[in-house]
CSV table of C-alpha atoms and ligand atoms in Angstrom, one decimal:
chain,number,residue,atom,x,y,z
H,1,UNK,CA,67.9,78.7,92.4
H,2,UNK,CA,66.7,81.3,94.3
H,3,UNK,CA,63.4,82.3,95.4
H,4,UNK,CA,61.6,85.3,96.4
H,5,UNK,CA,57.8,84.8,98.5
H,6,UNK,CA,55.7,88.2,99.4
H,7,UNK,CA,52.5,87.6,101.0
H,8,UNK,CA,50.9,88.3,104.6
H,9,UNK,CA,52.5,86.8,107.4
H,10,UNK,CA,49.4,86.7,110.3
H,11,UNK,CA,47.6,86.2,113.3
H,12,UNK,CA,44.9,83.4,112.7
H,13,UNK,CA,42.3,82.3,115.0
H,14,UNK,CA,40.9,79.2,113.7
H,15,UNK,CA,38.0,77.4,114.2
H,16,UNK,CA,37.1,74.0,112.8
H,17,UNK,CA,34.5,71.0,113.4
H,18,UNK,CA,36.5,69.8,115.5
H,19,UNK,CA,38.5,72.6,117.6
H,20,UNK,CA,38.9,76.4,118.1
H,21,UNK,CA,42.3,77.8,118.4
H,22,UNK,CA,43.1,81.6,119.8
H,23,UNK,CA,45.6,83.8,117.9
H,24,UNK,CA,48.0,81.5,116.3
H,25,UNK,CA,50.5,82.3,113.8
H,26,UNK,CA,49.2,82.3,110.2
H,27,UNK,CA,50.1,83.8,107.0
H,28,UNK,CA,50.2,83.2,103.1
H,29,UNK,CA,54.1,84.0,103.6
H,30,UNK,CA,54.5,82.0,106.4
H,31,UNK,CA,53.3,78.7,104.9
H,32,UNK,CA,54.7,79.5,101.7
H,33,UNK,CA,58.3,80.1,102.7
H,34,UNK,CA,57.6,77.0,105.7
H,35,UNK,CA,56.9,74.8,102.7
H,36,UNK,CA,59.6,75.7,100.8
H,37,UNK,CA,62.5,75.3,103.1
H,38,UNK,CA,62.4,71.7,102.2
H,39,UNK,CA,63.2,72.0,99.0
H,40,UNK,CA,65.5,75.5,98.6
H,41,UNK,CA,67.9,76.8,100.5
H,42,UNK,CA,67.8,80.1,98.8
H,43,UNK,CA,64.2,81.3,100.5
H,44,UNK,CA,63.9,84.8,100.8
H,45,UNK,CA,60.6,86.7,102.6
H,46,UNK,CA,59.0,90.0,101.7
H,47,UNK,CA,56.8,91.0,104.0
H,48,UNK,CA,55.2,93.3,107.2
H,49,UNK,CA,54.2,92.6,110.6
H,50,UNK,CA,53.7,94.9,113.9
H,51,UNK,CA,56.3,95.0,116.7
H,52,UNK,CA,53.1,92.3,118.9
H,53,UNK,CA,54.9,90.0,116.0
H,54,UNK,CA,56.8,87.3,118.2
H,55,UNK,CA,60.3,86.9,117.8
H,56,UNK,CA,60.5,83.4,118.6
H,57,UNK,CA,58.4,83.0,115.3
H,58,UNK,CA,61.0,84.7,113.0
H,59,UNK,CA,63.8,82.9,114.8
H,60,UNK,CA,61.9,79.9,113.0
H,61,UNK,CA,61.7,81.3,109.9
H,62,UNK,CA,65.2,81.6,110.3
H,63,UNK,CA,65.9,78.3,111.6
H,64,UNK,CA,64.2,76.8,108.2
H,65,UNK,CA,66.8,78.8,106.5
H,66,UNK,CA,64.3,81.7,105.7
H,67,UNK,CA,66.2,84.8,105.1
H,68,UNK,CA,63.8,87.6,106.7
H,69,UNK,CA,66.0,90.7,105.8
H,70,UNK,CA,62.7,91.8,103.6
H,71,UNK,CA,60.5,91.5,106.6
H,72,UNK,CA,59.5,94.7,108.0
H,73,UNK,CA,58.8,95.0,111.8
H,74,UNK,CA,56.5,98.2,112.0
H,75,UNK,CA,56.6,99.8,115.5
H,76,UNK,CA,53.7,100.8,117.4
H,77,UNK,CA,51.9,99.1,114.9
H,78,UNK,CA,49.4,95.8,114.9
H,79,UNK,CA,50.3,92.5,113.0
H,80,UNK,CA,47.4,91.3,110.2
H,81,UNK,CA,44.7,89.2,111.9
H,82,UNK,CA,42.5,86.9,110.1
H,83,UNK,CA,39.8,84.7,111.6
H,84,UNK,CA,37.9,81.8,109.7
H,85,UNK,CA,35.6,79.0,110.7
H,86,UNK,CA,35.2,75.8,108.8
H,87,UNK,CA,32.1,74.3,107.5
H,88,UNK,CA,31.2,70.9,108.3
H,89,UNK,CA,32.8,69.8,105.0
H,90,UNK,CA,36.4,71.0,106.1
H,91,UNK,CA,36.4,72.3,102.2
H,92,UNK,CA,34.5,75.8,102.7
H,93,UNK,CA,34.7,78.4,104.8
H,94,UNK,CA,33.7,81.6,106.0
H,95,UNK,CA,36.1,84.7,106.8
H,96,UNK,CA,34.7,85.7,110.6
H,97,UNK,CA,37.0,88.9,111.0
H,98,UNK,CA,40.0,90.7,109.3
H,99,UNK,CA,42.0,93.5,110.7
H,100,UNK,CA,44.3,94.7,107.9
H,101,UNK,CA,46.8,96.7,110.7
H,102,UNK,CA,49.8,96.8,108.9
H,103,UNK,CA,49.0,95.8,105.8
H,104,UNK,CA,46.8,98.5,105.2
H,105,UNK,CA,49.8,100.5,103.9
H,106,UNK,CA,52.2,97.6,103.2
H,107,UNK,CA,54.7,99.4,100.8
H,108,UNK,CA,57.0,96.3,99.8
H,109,UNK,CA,60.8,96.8,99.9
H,110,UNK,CA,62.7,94.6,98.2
H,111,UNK,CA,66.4,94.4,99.1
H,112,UNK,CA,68.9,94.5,96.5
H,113,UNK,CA,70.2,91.1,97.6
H,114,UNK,CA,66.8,89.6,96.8
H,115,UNK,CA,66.8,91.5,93.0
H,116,UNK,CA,68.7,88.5,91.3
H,117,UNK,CA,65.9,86.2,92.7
H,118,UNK,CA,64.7,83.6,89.4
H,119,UNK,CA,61.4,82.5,91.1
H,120,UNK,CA,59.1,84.9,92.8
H,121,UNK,CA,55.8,83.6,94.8
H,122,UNK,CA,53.4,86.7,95.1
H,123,UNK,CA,51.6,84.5,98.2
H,124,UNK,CA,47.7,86.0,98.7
H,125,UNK,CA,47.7,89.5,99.8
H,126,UNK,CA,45.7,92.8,98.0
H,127,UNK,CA,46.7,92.6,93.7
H,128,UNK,CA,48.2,95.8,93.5
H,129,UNK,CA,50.9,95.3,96.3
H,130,UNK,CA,51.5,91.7,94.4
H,131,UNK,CA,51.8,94.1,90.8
H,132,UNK,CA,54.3,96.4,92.9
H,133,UNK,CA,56.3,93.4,93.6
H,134,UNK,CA,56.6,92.5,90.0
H,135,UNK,CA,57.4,96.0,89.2
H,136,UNK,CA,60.0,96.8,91.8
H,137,UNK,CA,62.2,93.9,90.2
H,138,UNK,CA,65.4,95.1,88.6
H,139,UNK,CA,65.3,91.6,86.4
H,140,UNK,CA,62.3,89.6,85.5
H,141,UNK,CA,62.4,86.2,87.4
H,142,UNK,CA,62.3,83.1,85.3
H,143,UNK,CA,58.8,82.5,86.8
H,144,UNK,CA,56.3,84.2,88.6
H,145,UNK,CA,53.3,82.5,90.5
H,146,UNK,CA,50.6,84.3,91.7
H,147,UNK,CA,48.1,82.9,94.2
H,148,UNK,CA,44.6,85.4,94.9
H,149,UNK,CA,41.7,84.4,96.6
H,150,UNK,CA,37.7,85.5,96.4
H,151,UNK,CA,38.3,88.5,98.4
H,152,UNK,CA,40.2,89.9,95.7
H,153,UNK,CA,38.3,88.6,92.3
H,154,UNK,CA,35.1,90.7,94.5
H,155,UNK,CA,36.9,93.6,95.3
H,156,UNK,CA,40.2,94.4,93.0
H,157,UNK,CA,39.0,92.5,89.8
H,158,UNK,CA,40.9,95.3,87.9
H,159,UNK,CA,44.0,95.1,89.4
H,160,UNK,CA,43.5,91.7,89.2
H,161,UNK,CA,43.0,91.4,85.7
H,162,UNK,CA,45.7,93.8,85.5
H,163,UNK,CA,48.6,91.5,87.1
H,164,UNK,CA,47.2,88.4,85.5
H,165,UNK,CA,48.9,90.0,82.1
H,166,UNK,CA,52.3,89.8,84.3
H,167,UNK,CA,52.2,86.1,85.9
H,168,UNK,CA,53.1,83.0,84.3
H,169,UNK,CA,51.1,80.3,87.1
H,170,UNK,CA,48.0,81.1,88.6
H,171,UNK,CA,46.8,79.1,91.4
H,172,UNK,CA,43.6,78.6,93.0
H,173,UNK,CA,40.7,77.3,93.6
H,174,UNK,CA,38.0,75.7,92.0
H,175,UNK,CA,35.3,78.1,93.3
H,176,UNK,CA,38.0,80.9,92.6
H,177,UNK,CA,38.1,79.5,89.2
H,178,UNK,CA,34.4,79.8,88.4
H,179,UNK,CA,34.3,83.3,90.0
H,180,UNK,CA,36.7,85.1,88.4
H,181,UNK,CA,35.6,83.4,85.2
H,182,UNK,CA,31.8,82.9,85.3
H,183,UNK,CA,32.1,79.4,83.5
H,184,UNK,CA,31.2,76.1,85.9
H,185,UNK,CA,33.2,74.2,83.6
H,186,UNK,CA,37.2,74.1,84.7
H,187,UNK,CA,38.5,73.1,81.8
H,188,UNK,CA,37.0,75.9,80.0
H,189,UNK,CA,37.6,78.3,83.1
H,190,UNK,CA,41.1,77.2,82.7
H,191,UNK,CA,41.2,78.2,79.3
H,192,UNK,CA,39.7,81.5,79.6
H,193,UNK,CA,42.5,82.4,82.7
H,194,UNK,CA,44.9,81.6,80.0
H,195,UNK,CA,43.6,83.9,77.8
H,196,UNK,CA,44.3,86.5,80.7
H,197,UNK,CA,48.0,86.3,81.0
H,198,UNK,CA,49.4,82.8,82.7
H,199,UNK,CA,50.5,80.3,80.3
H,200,UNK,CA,50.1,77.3,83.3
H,201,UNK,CA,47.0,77.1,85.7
H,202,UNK,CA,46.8,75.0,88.3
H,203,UNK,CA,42.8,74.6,90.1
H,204,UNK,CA,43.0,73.6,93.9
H,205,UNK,CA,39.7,71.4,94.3
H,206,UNK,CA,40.4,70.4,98.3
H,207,UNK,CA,40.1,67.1,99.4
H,208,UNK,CA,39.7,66.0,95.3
H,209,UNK,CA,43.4,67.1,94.2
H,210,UNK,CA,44.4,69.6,92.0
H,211,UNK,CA,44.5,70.1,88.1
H,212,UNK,CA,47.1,71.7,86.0
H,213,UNK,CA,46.4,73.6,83.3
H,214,UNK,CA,50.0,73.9,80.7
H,215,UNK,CA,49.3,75.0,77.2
H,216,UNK,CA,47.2,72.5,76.3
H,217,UNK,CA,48.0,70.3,78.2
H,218,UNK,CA,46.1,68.7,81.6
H,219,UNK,CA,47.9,67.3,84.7
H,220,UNK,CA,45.4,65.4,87.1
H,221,UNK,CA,46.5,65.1,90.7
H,222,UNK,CA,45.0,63.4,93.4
H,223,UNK,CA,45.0,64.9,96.8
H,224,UNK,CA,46.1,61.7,99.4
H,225,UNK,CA,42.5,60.2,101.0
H,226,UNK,CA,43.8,60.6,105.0
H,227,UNK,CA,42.2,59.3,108.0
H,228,UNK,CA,41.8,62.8,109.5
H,229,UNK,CA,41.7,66.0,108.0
H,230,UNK,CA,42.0,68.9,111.1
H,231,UNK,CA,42.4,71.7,109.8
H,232,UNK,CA,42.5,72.8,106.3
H,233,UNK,CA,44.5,76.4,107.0
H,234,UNK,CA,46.9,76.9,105.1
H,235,UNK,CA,47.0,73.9,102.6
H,236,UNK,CA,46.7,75.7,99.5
H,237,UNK,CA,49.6,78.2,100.4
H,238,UNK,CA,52.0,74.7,101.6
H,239,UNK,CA,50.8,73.6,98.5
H,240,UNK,CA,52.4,76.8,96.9
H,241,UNK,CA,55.3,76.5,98.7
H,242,UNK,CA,56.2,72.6,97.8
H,243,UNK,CA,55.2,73.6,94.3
H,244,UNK,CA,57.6,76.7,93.6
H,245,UNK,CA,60.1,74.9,96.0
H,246,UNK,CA,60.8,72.5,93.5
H,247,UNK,CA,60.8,74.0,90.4
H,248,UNK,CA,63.5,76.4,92.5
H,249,UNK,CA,65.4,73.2,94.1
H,250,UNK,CA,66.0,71.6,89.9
H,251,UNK,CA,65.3,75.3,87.9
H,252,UNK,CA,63.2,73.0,85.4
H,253,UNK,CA,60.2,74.8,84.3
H,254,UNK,CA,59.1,72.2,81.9
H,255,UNK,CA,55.6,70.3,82.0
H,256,UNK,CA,56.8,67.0,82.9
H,257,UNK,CA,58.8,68.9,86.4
H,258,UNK,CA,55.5,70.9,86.9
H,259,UNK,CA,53.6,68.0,87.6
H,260,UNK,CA,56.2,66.4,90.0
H,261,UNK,CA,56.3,69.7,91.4
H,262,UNK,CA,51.9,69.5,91.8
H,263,UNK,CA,52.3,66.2,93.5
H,264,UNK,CA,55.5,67.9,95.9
H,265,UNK,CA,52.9,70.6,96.4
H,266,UNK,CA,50.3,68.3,97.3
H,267,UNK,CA,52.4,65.9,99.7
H,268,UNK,CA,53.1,69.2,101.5
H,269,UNK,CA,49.6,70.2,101.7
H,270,UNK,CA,48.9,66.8,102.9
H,271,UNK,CA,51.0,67.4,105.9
H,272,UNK,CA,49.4,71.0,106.6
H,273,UNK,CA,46.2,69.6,107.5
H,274,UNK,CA,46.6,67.3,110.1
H,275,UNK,CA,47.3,69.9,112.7
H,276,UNK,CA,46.7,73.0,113.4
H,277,UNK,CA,48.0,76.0,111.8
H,278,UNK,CA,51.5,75.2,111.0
H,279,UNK,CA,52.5,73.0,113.4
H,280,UNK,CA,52.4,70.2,111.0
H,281,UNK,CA,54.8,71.5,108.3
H,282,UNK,CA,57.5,72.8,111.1
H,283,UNK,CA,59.4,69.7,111.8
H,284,UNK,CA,59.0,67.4,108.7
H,285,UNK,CA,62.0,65.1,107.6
H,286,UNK,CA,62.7,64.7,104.3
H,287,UNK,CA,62.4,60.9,104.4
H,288,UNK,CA,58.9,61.5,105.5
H,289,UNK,CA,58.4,63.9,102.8
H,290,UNK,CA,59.6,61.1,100.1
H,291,UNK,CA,57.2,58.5,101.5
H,292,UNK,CA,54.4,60.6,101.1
H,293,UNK,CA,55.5,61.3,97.6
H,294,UNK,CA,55.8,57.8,96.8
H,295,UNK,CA,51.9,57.3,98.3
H,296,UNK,CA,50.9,59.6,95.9
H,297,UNK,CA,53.0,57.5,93.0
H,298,UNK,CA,51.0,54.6,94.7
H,299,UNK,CA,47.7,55.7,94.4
H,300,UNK,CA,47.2,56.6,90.9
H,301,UNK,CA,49.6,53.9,89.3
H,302,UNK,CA,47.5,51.4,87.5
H,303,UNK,CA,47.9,49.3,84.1
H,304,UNK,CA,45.7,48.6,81.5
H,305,UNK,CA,45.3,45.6,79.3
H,306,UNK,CA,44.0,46.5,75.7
T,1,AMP,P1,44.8,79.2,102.7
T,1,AMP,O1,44.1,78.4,103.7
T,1,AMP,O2,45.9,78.5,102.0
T,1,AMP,O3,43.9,79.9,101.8
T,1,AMP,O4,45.5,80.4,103.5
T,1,AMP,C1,45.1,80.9,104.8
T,1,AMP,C2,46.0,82.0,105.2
T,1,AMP,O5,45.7,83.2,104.4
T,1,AMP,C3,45.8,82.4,106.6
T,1,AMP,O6,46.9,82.1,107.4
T,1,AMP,C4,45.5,83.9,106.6
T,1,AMP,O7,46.3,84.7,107.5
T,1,AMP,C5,45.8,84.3,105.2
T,1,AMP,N1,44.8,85.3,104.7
T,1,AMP,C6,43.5,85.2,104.8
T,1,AMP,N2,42.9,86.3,104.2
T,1,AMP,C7,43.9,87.1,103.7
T,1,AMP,C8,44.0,88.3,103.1
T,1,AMP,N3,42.9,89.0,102.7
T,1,AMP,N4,45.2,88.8,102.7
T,1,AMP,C9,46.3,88.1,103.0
T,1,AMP,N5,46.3,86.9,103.6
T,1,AMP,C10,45.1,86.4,104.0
């Protein structure tokens, strides 16, 4: 099935206990639609960069099968820049500098080959460009995942709140999670996002795997204990990508695919971190992809005796 991602695709300078990088290509859309080329080969990009944008970079979009007819090149105009730094836990960070260039007036276009799209991925950018998204859809996709971050929950709560009614996933964070909802507690956090709009949550908590929220049901995921962790840019977008990849690959939207799709998510993720950037996620087989899969299996099989 097909799938539609919007989100920023970016300039990223990086730096983390244990490196600095200069502008290097970043992006929620960029990981997302990365991520997702291993699973569908229906992966279509709404998005906006300046003409500084390197071509070499969309020719390997395109070489993962990405089709980028919905990425506007804006001339005379500066790509999105983003710059973070790491704590020494690798889980937080701090945003250093953003330059919003083009996507200060990111008006999304979605071409009419793109309308019939079932899944759609509104990958982090401002709320109300994600809402325009939804809007500008001739059909409603079978499922619509939204992904925000802090910035957003601080500064566009309304619109927020507003788009939430439109979404069936949320994902994020767990510090996202107590934010937008005031309650420490996930599971009731969970429960009072669902309240909002999404009938499925799913509550990124870093190195300690994920949780997903369906109904009333709860998913626990581990995320994969590796040797080194490098740098954690990007995970929780490639996590996005695997996730909504899958569901698109098998067009199975029920509980029991949702978690495999977590766990898809997560293997990605686990990838995305050992290099910079996205360096990781740009040449991965799918033979390695199914080992880590089955290392996740692995790690949380166990049997009791009663
Ligand atoms: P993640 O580490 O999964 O949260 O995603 C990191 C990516 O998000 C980086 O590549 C940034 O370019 C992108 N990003 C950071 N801030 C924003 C923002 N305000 N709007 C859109 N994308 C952003």
């Amino acid at each position: 099935m097909s799938l539609l991602t919007v989100g920023s695709v970016a300039f990223d300078a990086l730096e983390t206990p244990f490196g600095k990088t200069d502008k290097i290509i970043g992006g929620a859309a960029t990981y997302i639609t990365l991520s997702a080329s291993y699973f569908t080969k229906d992966n279509n990009l709404v998005a906006v960069v300046g003409d500084d944008f390197p071509q070499s970079m969309i020719d390997t979009l395109v070489s993962h099968g990405v089709n980028v007819d919905g990425l506007e090149i804006r001339k005379g105009e500066k790509t999105f820049f983003w710059s973070g730094k790491y704590h020494d836990d690798m889980n937080t960070r701090d945003t250093v500098e953003v330059q919003l260039n083009v996507m200060e007036h990111f008006d999304p276009i979605i071409p009419d080959q793109y309308q019939d799209c079932q899944y759609l991925m509104l990958g982090n950018t401002a709320p109300a460009i994600q809402h325009m998204v939804v809007k500008r859809m001739k059909n409603r996709p079978k499922l619509i995942v939204l992904d925000t971050m802090n910035l957003w929950i601080e500064i566009a709560n309304a619109d927020l709140k507003a788009l939430l009614r439109d979404v069936d996933v949320l994902v994020l964070n767990d510090e996202e999670a107590r934010q937008l909802t005031g309650d420490y507690a996930l599971v009731r956090a969970a429960a009072t996002i669902k309240a909002m709009g999404p009938k499925t949550v799913i509550i990124k908590k870093g190195e300690h795997g994920a949780l997903l929220f369906h109904e009333d049901r709860i998913f626990a995921a581990p995320a994969l204990p590796l040797e080194e962790v490098f740098d954690p840019t990007g995970a929780g977008d490639t996590f996005a990508g695997g996730f909504i990849g899958h569901l698109a690959k098998t067009d199975d939207i029920s509980f029991d695919n949702m978690k495999r799709a977590v766990i898809y998510g997560s293997a990605m993720a686990s990838f995305c971190v050992e290099k910079f950037g996205a360096e990781r996620i740009l040449n991965l087989s799918k033979e390695e992809i199914q080992n880590r899969v089955n290392e996740f299996v692995k790690l949380s099989a166990f049997s009791v005796e009663m």
